[in-house]
């Protein structure tokens, strides 16, 4: 699944892991995260993320 | 203030602000501060490390021009893009558009929004080096010390670390180096205070950096605020390490119960909540926010495994001692720490919900559900306070 990187702090959102602290279980694609979801490390919004090219 | 030589071809070219009384709106600076900026001249190229706050730009440019013309600078390193180190950058870029800004990826995003114009730049990666001719700058990624953008710059040949805010102090004095200070104990206090106000929320990152810098030869640490640390530079790192590892020394599982009470009703609830916490197997620490100094409360909150806030409601709002305590959480990283709220009220009791909402917005899961009591808590209410405390202790231990 497509990973996304926070351009502010370099946190990688891995859909396989999700963001359980925010209630986003494993398997949640980045696109399905709610619009008000923020980077769990630095608090940046979804629009501060870019695709990780593998 | 004329430039000062650290070692041959490395100069302090910053500005002093001894009259500053408050930094960043919230940090009292009784010793003023300095905005340290450094010029490193190699045989081929010259780099400026960090800028100064905008009102001090002319002073920076004047200092630089005593060494070489501004337009001869090849690079500006932005270790951290907060405006006290980047404020003068826009003016510098307008006078010398040919300069290349060296910065982290995240700093690039911030600087874009600071200068609102295009500029020449190069994003530097961890351990990347830039050769100036006889002087080499190496960049160390250090996110969250204290912004996500932070890098530290290391001058390899002279073994000087330029860590920007890390290891800094809001301290202005006529002297420049820590071994020539007239009042070293005041500078120490400023160094300690700075850690508490700025670096404290980022303990894990502080420890990571201390570990990483352990093997690095250090002749000097040249931070962006306060004295240049020439004598015993490593002792300052050790002190950070000691303070940042505070939690590893805490053996007891404590729950801080911070409250305010106008007529003793919220206080009575707090007592019963504490009883419940104890019954649940944890150590309650009762803190009356009107009597206990805020720095002591913050220490207790830092050391606690979870915390509870007892608040009355005053004209539909949160009373100031509680609001102040919530605002003071800015120096701690409480994200993910268990917490909840309780309180007695007279008319409408909005404060409990308001505190709950604030905690939720800080990414704290508020549980168990807060409890509110109108006026004097009854026997049944006091019993539910005990249950609430006990339940909370269980949640903390499960967390």
Short mmCIF file of C-alpha atoms in Angstrom, two decimals:
data_model
loop_
_atom_site.label_atom_id
_atom_site.label_comp_id
_atom_site.label_asym_id
_atom_site.label_seq_id
_atom_site.Cartn_x
_atom_site.Cartn_y
_atom_site.Cartn_z
CA UNK A 1 0.00 0.00 0.00
CA UNK A 2 1.12 3.56 -0.72
CA UNK A 3 3.07 5.21 2.10
CA UNK A 4 3.04 8.96 2.69
CA UNK A 5 5.70 11.21 4.24
CA UNK A 6 5.09 14.32 6.34
CA UNK A 7 7.20 17.04 4.72
CA UNK A 8 7.41 18.90 8.02
CA UNK A 9 8.89 16.20 10.22
CA UNK A 10 9.52 13.21 7.91
CA UNK A 11 7.04 10.96 9.73
CA UNK A 12 5.97 8.14 7.41
CA UNK A 13 2.33 7.14 7.36
CA UNK A 14 2.23 3.43 6.68
CA UNK A 15 -1.32 2.22 5.96
CA UNK A 16 -0.32 -1.26 7.09
CA UNK A 17 0.22 0.17 10.59
CA UNK A 18 -2.32 2.99 10.52
CA UNK A 19 -2.44 5.49 13.39
CA UNK A 20 -4.12 3.55 16.19
CA UNK A 21 -3.77 6.46 18.66
CA UNK A 22 -6.14 8.45 16.46
CA UNK A 23 -8.43 5.49 15.94
CA UNK A 24 -7.12 4.71 12.45
CA UNK A 25 -6.65 0.97 12.43
CA UNK A 26 -4.16 -1.01 10.35
CA UNK A 27 -5.18 -1.14 6.71
CA UNK A 28 -6.51 2.44 6.56
CA UNK A 29 -5.31 3.99 3.28
CA UNK A 30 -4.04 7.58 3.54
CA UNK A 31 -6.90 8.73 1.31
CA UNK A 32 -9.42 7.39 3.81
CA UNK A 33 -8.02 9.34 6.75
CA UNK A 34 -10.46 12.11 7.74
CA UNK A 35 -9.66 15.65 6.56
CA UNK A 36 -8.95 16.76 10.11
CA UNK A 37 -6.44 13.98 10.71
CA UNK A 38 -3.03 15.40 11.59
CA UNK A 39 0.51 14.05 11.69
CA UNK A 40 0.85 12.22 15.02
CA UNK A 41 4.42 13.54 15.40
CA UNK A 42 4.25 17.23 14.56
CA UNK A 43 0.57 18.01 14.05
CA UNK A 44 0.83 19.02 10.39
CA UNK A 45 -2.31 18.62 8.27
CA UNK A 46 -2.93 16.06 5.52
CA UNK A 47 -1.94 18.55 2.82
CA UNK A 48 1.61 18.55 4.20
CA UNK A 49 2.06 14.91 3.14
CA UNK A 50 3.60 13.62 -0.04
CA UNK A 51 3.73 10.17 -1.60
CA UNK A 52 6.76 8.08 -0.78
CA UNK A 53 8.30 6.85 -4.02
CA UNK A 54 9.58 3.34 -3.58
CA UNK B 1 29.11 45.09 18.99
CA UNK B 2 32.15 44.19 16.88
CA UNK B 3 32.81 40.64 15.62
CA UNK B 4 34.58 38.26 17.99
CA UNK B 5 36.95 35.49 16.90
CA UNK B 6 36.23 31.96 18.16
CA UNK B 7 39.18 30.43 16.33
CA UNK B 8 40.95 31.78 13.24
CA UNK B 9 38.40 32.43 10.47
CA UNK B 10 35.39 31.66 12.67
CA UNK B 11 33.60 34.72 14.03
CA UNK B 12 30.63 35.65 16.14
CA UNK B 13 28.74 38.29 14.15
CA UNK B 14 25.40 38.32 16.00
CA UNK B 15 23.58 40.83 18.16
CA UNK B 16 22.88 41.29 21.85
CA UNK B 17 19.51 42.22 23.28
CA UNK B 18 20.21 42.78 27.00
CA UNK B 19 16.97 44.70 27.58
CA UNK B 20 14.61 41.96 26.42
CA UNK B 21 12.26 41.04 29.25
CA UNK B 22 9.97 38.48 27.60
CA UNK B 23 10.84 36.10 24.79
CA UNK B 24 8.23 34.42 22.57
CA UNK B 25 5.40 36.11 24.51
CA UNK B 26 5.64 33.61 27.39
CA UNK B 27 9.27 33.19 28.45
CA UNK B 28 10.57 35.75 30.94
CA UNK B 29 14.17 36.69 30.13
CA UNK B 30 15.53 38.48 33.16
CA UNK B 31 19.05 38.40 31.76
CA UNK B 32 18.02 39.51 28.25
CA UNK B 33 19.24 37.40 25.34
CA UNK B 34 21.57 37.31 22.38
CA UNK B 35 21.01 36.25 18.78
CA UNK B 36 24.23 34.51 17.89
CA UNK B 37 25.20 34.27 14.29
CA UNK B 38 28.54 32.91 13.14
CA UNK B 39 30.69 33.43 10.07
CA UNK B 40 32.96 30.60 8.92
CA UNK B 41 35.51 31.55 6.30
CA UNK B 42 37.22 28.82 4.28
CA UNK B 43 39.87 29.37 1.66
CA UNK B 44 37.29 28.98 -1.13
CA UNK B 45 33.93 29.78 0.38
CA UNK B 46 32.29 31.50 3.32
CA UNK B 47 29.21 30.44 5.26
CA UNK B 48 27.01 32.34 7.68
CA UNK B 49 25.46 30.11 10.33
CA UNK B 50 22.03 31.36 11.39
CA UNK B 51 20.75 34.91 11.18
CA UNK B 52 19.32 37.18 13.84
CA UNK B 53 15.90 38.59 14.71
CA UNK B 54 14.77 41.10 12.11
CA UNK B 55 15.22 44.33 14.12
CA UNK B 56 18.90 43.39 14.52
CA UNK B 57 19.59 42.79 10.81
CA UNK B 58 21.66 45.99 10.40
CA UNK B 59 23.89 44.98 13.29
CA UNK B 60 24.45 41.57 11.69
CA UNK B 61 25.29 43.13 8.32
CA UNK B 62 27.63 45.68 9.94
CA UNK B 63 29.48 42.90 11.78
CA UNK B 64 29.81 40.82 8.63
CA UNK B 65 31.08 43.80 6.66
CA UNK B 66 33.95 44.21 9.12
CA UNK B 67 35.18 40.82 7.94
CA UNK B 68 34.12 40.72 4.32
CA UNK B 69 31.49 42.28 2.04
CA UNK B 70 28.04 40.74 2.53
CA UNK B 71 27.92 39.70 -1.13
CA UNK B 72 31.00 37.49 -0.64
CA UNK B 73 29.01 35.06 1.50
CA UNK B 74 28.33 31.84 -0.39
CA UNK B 75 26.05 30.03 2.04
CA UNK B 76 23.63 30.81 4.83
CA UNK B 77 22.93 27.83 7.06
CA UNK B 78 19.49 27.91 8.64
CA UNK B 79 19.74 25.40 11.48
CA UNK B 80 16.23 26.26 12.61
CA UNK B 81 13.80 28.63 10.95
CA UNK B 82 12.21 30.37 13.94
CA UNK B 83 12.22 34.12 13.27
CA UNK B 84 14.79 34.93 15.96
CA UNK B 85 17.29 33.11 13.74
CA UNK B 86 15.79 33.73 10.34
CA UNK B 87 14.17 37.15 10.72
CA UNK B 88 17.06 38.90 8.99
CA UNK B 89 17.14 36.36 6.18
CA UNK B 90 14.62 38.09 3.91
CA UNK B 91 16.63 41.32 4.06
CA UNK B 92 19.87 39.43 3.49
CA UNK B 93 18.39 37.69 0.45
CA UNK B 94 17.20 40.97 -1.00
CA UNK B 95 20.69 42.50 -0.64
CA UNK B 96 22.48 39.36 -1.78
CA UNK B 97 20.20 37.16 -3.91
CA UNK B 98 23.16 35.04 -5.04
CA UNK B 99 23.59 33.38 -1.65
CA UNK B 100 22.57 29.73 -1.27
CA UNK B 101 20.53 28.79 1.79
CA UNK B 102 21.45 25.42 3.32
CA UNK B 103 18.61 23.93 5.32
CA UNK B 104 16.53 20.86 6.11
CA UNK B 105 13.56 19.89 4.03
CA UNK B 106 11.15 20.95 6.70
CA UNK B 107 12.95 24.26 7.25
CA UNK B 108 12.54 24.91 3.52
CA UNK B 109 8.76 24.75 3.94
CA UNK B 110 8.90 27.18 6.85
CA UNK B 111 11.36 29.58 5.21
CA UNK B 112 9.22 29.66 2.06
CA UNK B 113 6.45 31.05 4.21
CA UNK B 114 8.78 33.38 6.07
CA UNK B 115 10.31 35.13 3.11
CA UNK B 116 7.39 34.67 0.67
CA UNK B 117 9.76 34.79 -2.30
CA UNK B 118 11.96 32.43 -4.23
CA UNK B 119 15.57 31.94 -3.17
CA UNK B 120 18.54 29.73 -3.96
CA UNK B 121 18.70 26.78 -1.64
CA UNK B 122 20.05 23.32 -1.10
CA UNK B 123 18.37 20.79 1.18
CA UNK B 124 21.01 19.09 3.28
CA UNK B 125 20.68 15.56 4.52
CA UNK B 126 21.94 13.92 7.66
CA UNK B 127 25.75 13.73 7.74
CA UNK B 128 26.07 15.66 4.50
CA UNK B 129 29.19 17.85 4.30
CA UNK B 130 29.86 21.12 2.57
CA UNK B 131 33.53 21.99 1.99
CA UNK B 132 34.55 25.63 2.31
CA UNK B 133 38.26 25.01 1.76
CA UNK B 134 40.15 23.99 4.89
CA UNK B 135 36.86 24.15 6.76
CA UNK B 136 34.09 21.60 6.39
CA UNK B 137 30.52 21.92 7.62
CA UNK B 138 28.74 18.71 8.52
CA UNK B 139 25.00 18.68 9.15
CA UNK B 140 23.31 16.54 11.76
CA UNK B 141 19.55 16.00 11.56
CA UNK B 142 17.99 16.74 14.92
CA UNK B 143 14.24 17.06 14.41
CA UNK B 144 12.25 18.39 17.39
CA UNK B 145 15.19 20.12 19.04
CA UNK B 146 13.02 22.09 19.29
CA UNK B 147 11.20 22.31 15.95
CA UNK B 148 10.73 19.59 13.34
CA UNK B 149 13.10 21.54 11.09
CA UNK B 150 16.18 21.52 13.30
CA UNK B 151 19.66 20.57 12.13
CA UNK B 152 22.93 21.02 14.01
CA UNK B 153 26.01 22.18 12.17
CA UNK B 154 29.46 20.81 13.02
CA UNK B 155 32.66 22.42 11.88
CA UNK B 156 34.85 19.38 11.41
CA UNK B 157 38.38 20.83 11.47
CA UNK B 158 37.84 23.07 14.49
CA UNK B 159 35.54 20.65 16.29
CA UNK B 160 32.94 23.34 16.93
CA UNK B 161 29.26 22.45 17.23
CA UNK B 162 26.67 25.05 16.20
CA UNK B 163 23.50 23.54 17.68
CA UNK B 164 21.25 26.61 17.34
CA UNK B 165 18.75 26.59 20.25
CA UNK B 166 19.90 23.27 21.66
CA UNK B 167 22.16 24.03 24.69
CA UNK B 168 21.33 27.72 24.45
CA UNK B 169 20.49 30.22 27.19
CA UNK B 170 18.69 33.53 27.25
CA UNK B 171 21.63 35.36 28.75
CA UNK B 172 23.23 38.55 27.58
CA UNK B 173 26.48 39.78 29.08
CA UNK B 174 29.38 41.94 27.93
CA UNK B 175 31.49 38.76 27.85
CA UNK B 176 31.19 36.20 25.06
CA UNK B 177 32.66 32.95 26.36
CA UNK B 178 31.59 30.89 29.36
CA UNK B 179 35.12 30.98 30.82
CA UNK B 180 35.16 34.77 31.04
CA UNK B 181 31.71 35.44 32.54
CA UNK B 182 31.59 37.88 35.44
CA UNK B 183 28.52 36.13 36.87
CA UNK B 184 28.73 32.49 35.81
CA UNK B 185 26.07 31.33 38.28
CA UNK B 186 23.46 33.56 36.61
CA UNK B 187 24.39 32.14 33.23
CA UNK B 188 23.96 28.64 34.67
CA UNK B 189 20.51 29.56 35.92
CA UNK B 190 19.61 30.87 32.48
CA UNK B 191 20.89 27.64 30.88
CA UNK B 192 18.75 25.55 33.25
CA UNK B 193 15.70 27.74 32.76
CA UNK B 194 16.08 27.54 29.01
CA UNK B 195 16.06 23.76 29.05
CA UNK B 196 12.89 23.79 31.17
CA UNK B 197 11.07 26.30 29.01
CA UNK B 198 12.13 25.13 25.56
CA UNK B 199 13.66 21.66 25.38
CA UNK B 200 11.71 19.93 28.11
CA UNK B 201 8.82 18.69 25.94
CA UNK B 202 11.32 16.94 23.66
CA UNK B 203 13.10 14.74 26.18
CA UNK B 204 13.33 11.68 23.94
CA UNK B 205 14.87 13.73 21.18
CA UNK B 206 17.28 15.36 23.63
CA UNK B 207 18.45 11.94 24.76
CA UNK B 208 18.88 10.75 21.18
CA UNK B 209 21.00 13.80 20.36
CA UNK B 210 23.13 13.41 23.51
CA UNK B 211 23.81 9.81 22.56
CA UNK B 212 24.68 10.73 19.04
CA UNK B 213 27.02 13.57 20.03
CA UNK B 214 28.88 11.41 22.55
CA UNK B 215 31.61 10.34 20.15
CA UNK B 216 31.96 13.72 18.48
CA UNK B 217 35.17 15.60 19.38
CA UNK B 218 34.13 18.97 20.81
CA UNK B 219 36.35 21.96 21.42
CA UNK B 220 33.48 24.40 21.67
CA UNK B 221 29.70 24.64 21.51
CA UNK B 222 28.43 27.81 19.89
CA UNK B 223 24.65 28.04 20.41
CA UNK B 224 22.31 30.66 19.01
CA UNK B 225 21.49 32.22 22.39
CA UNK B 226 23.81 33.01 25.28
CA UNK B 227 27.49 32.42 25.98
CA UNK B 228 29.76 30.38 23.74
CA UNK B 229 30.65 27.23 25.65
CA UNK B 230 34.42 26.94 25.39
CA UNK B 231 35.19 25.59 28.85
CA UNK B 232 33.87 22.08 29.52
CA UNK B 233 31.50 21.99 26.55
CA UNK B 234 30.63 18.38 27.24
CA UNK B 235 29.37 19.14 30.76
CA UNK B 236 26.44 21.00 29.21
CA UNK B 237 25.48 17.96 27.17
CA UNK B 238 25.73 15.79 30.28
CA UNK B 239 23.42 18.13 32.11
CA UNK B 240 20.82 17.92 29.33
CA UNK B 241 21.12 14.17 29.41
CA UNK B 242 20.61 14.13 33.16
CA UNK B 243 17.53 16.32 33.00
CA UNK B 244 16.00 14.57 30.00
CA UNK B 245 16.30 11.17 31.65
CA UNK B 246 14.17 12.28 34.65
CA UNK B 247 11.44 9.74 33.95
CA UNK B 248 13.81 6.79 34.11
CA UNK B 249 14.51 7.75 37.74
CA UNK B 250 10.85 7.82 38.79
CA UNK B 251 9.97 4.57 40.50
CA UNK B 252 6.53 5.38 41.88
CA UNK B 253 3.47 5.49 39.71
CA UNK B 254 1.90 8.78 40.68
CA UNK B 255 -1.31 10.51 39.65
CA UNK B 256 -1.30 14.31 39.89
CA UNK B 257 -4.64 15.77 40.96
CA UNK B 258 -4.59 19.49 40.27
CA UNK B 259 -7.56 21.45 41.47
CA UNK B 260 -8.93 24.82 42.51
CA UNK B 261 -11.81 25.28 44.90
CA UNK B 262 -13.68 28.41 45.94
CA UNK B 263 -15.89 26.95 48.70
CA UNK B 264 -14.23 23.62 49.38
CA UNK B 265 -16.61 21.55 47.24
CA UNK B 266 -14.20 20.73 44.42
CA UNK B 267 -11.53 20.22 47.12
CA UNK B 268 -13.76 17.67 48.86
CA UNK B 269 -14.20 15.87 45.57
CA UNK B 270 -10.41 15.95 45.02
CA UNK B 271 -9.84 14.29 48.41
CA UNK B 272 -12.22 11.47 47.52
CA UNK B 273 -10.78 11.08 44.03
CA UNK B 274 -7.34 10.75 45.69
CA UNK B 275 -8.75 8.07 47.98
CA UNK B 276 -9.95 6.18 44.92
CA UNK B 277 -6.60 6.52 43.15
CA UNK B 278 -4.89 5.08 46.21
CA UNK B 279 -7.42 2.23 46.39
CA UNK B 280 -6.63 1.60 42.73
CA UNK B 281 -2.99 1.04 43.62
CA UNK B 282 -1.38 4.35 42.62
CA UNK B 283 0.01 7.28 44.59
CA UNK B 284 -2.19 10.40 44.40
CA UNK B 285 -0.50 13.81 44.59
CA UNK B 286 -3.01 16.51 45.54
CA UNK B 287 -2.06 19.95 44.22
CA UNK B 288 -4.13 22.99 45.02
CA UNK B 289 -3.31 25.22 42.06
CA UNK B 290 -3.95 28.36 44.08
CA UNK B 291 -1.34 27.47 46.69
CA UNK B 292 1.28 25.32 44.98
CA UNK B 293 3.67 27.23 42.68
CA UNK B 294 3.10 26.48 39.00
CA UNK B 295 6.64 25.16 38.41
CA UNK B 296 6.13 22.59 41.16
CA UNK B 297 2.80 21.57 39.59
CA UNK B 298 4.49 21.17 36.21
CA UNK B 299 7.24 19.01 37.78
CA UNK B 300 4.57 16.77 39.32
CA UNK B 301 2.65 16.56 36.05
CA UNK B 302 5.82 15.58 34.24
CA UNK B 303 6.52 12.81 36.72
CA UNK B 304 2.96 11.52 36.93
CA UNK B 305 1.64 8.56 34.97
CA UNK B 306 -1.67 10.35 34.50
CA UNK B 307 -3.39 13.48 35.79
CA UNK B 308 -6.79 14.70 36.90
CA UNK B 309 -8.06 18.25 36.89
CA UNK B 310 -10.64 19.48 39.39
CA UNK B 311 -12.22 22.71 38.29
CA UNK B 312 -15.08 24.87 39.54
CA UNK B 313 -16.95 27.06 37.06
CA UNK B 314 -16.78 30.82 37.27
CA UNK B 315 -19.26 32.81 35.15
CA UNK B 316 -19.50 29.88 32.72
CA UNK B 317 -15.73 29.76 32.39
CA UNK B 318 -12.57 28.10 33.71
CA UNK B 319 -11.03 29.92 36.69
CA UNK B 320 -7.61 31.39 35.99
CA UNK B 321 -5.43 29.06 38.15
CA UNK B 322 -6.71 26.08 36.17
CA UNK B 323 -6.45 27.87 32.85
CA UNK B 324 -2.89 28.91 33.70
CA UNK B 325 -2.00 25.34 34.53
CA UNK B 326 -3.43 24.13 31.21
CA UNK B 327 -1.45 26.81 29.35
CA UNK B 328 1.68 25.73 31.23
CA UNK B 329 1.35 22.23 29.77
CA UNK B 330 3.12 23.73 26.74
CA UNK B 331 6.45 22.86 28.41
CA UNK B 332 5.51 19.19 28.69
CA UNK B 333 4.62 16.58 26.16
CA UNK B 334 1.37 15.24 27.58
CA UNK B 335 0.06 13.72 24.37
CA UNK B 336 -1.26 10.27 25.14
CA UNK B 337 -1.08 10.70 28.92
CA UNK B 338 -4.31 9.52 30.60
CA UNK B 339 -6.35 12.36 32.09
CA UNK B 340 -9.83 13.33 33.17
CA UNK B 341 -11.77 16.13 34.79
CA UNK B 342 -14.10 16.65 37.75
CA UNK B 343 -15.61 19.59 39.57
CA UNK B 344 -18.37 21.17 41.55
CA UNK B 345 -20.36 24.14 40.26
CA UNK B 346 -23.19 26.41 41.20
CA UNK B 347 -25.25 27.38 38.15
CA UNK B 348 -24.24 25.72 34.95
CA UNK B 349 -20.85 23.99 35.25
CA UNK B 350 -19.42 24.60 31.76
CA UNK B 351 -15.75 24.52 32.88
CA UNK B 352 -15.64 20.74 33.20
CA UNK B 353 -16.70 20.24 29.58
CA UNK B 354 -14.44 23.07 28.40
CA UNK B 355 -11.40 21.53 30.09
CA UNK B 356 -12.36 18.16 28.62
CA UNK B 357 -12.52 19.69 25.13
CA UNK B 358 -9.14 21.39 25.54
CA UNK B 359 -7.53 18.14 26.68
CA UNK B 360 -9.10 16.29 23.75
CA UNK B 361 -7.70 18.87 21.33
CA UNK B 362 -4.28 18.17 22.87
CA UNK B 363 -4.71 14.54 21.77
CA UNK B 364 -5.37 13.32 25.27
CA UNK B 365 -7.99 10.64 25.65
CA UNK B 366 -10.22 11.83 28.49
CA UNK B 367 -11.41 8.83 30.46
CA UNK B 368 -13.29 7.95 32.57
CA UNK B 369 -16.07 10.35 31.63
CA UNK B 370 -15.71 13.55 33.73
CA UNK B 371 -17.94 13.97 36.76
CA UNK B 372 -19.80 17.13 37.75
CA UNK B 373 -21.54 17.86 41.01
CA UNK B 374 -23.84 20.77 41.76
CA UNK B 375 -22.84 22.65 44.92
CA UNK B 376 -22.00 20.46 47.93
CA UNK B 377 -21.25 16.86 46.98
CA UNK B 378 -23.64 14.40 48.68
CA UNK B 379 -22.51 11.11 50.20
CA UNK B 380 -23.44 9.42 46.93
CA UNK B 381 -21.45 11.99 44.95
CA UNK B 382 -18.41 11.47 47.15
CA UNK B 383 -18.72 7.74 46.64
CA UNK B 384 -18.75 8.24 42.87
CA UNK B 385 -15.59 10.37 43.24
CA UNK B 386 -13.85 7.42 44.92
CA UNK B 387 -15.02 5.14 42.11
CA UNK B 388 -13.87 7.67 39.53
CA UNK B 389 -10.37 7.82 41.08
CA UNK B 390 -10.13 4.06 41.32
CA UNK B 391 -11.30 3.58 37.75
CA UNK B 392 -8.77 6.15 36.59
CA UNK B 393 -5.94 4.34 38.42
CA UNK B 394 -6.93 1.16 36.64
CA UNK B 395 -6.92 2.90 33.26
CA UNK B 396 -3.45 4.32 33.97
CA UNK B 397 -2.12 0.89 34.85
CA UNK B 398 -3.68 -0.59 31.74
CA UNK B 399 -2.19 2.14 29.53
#
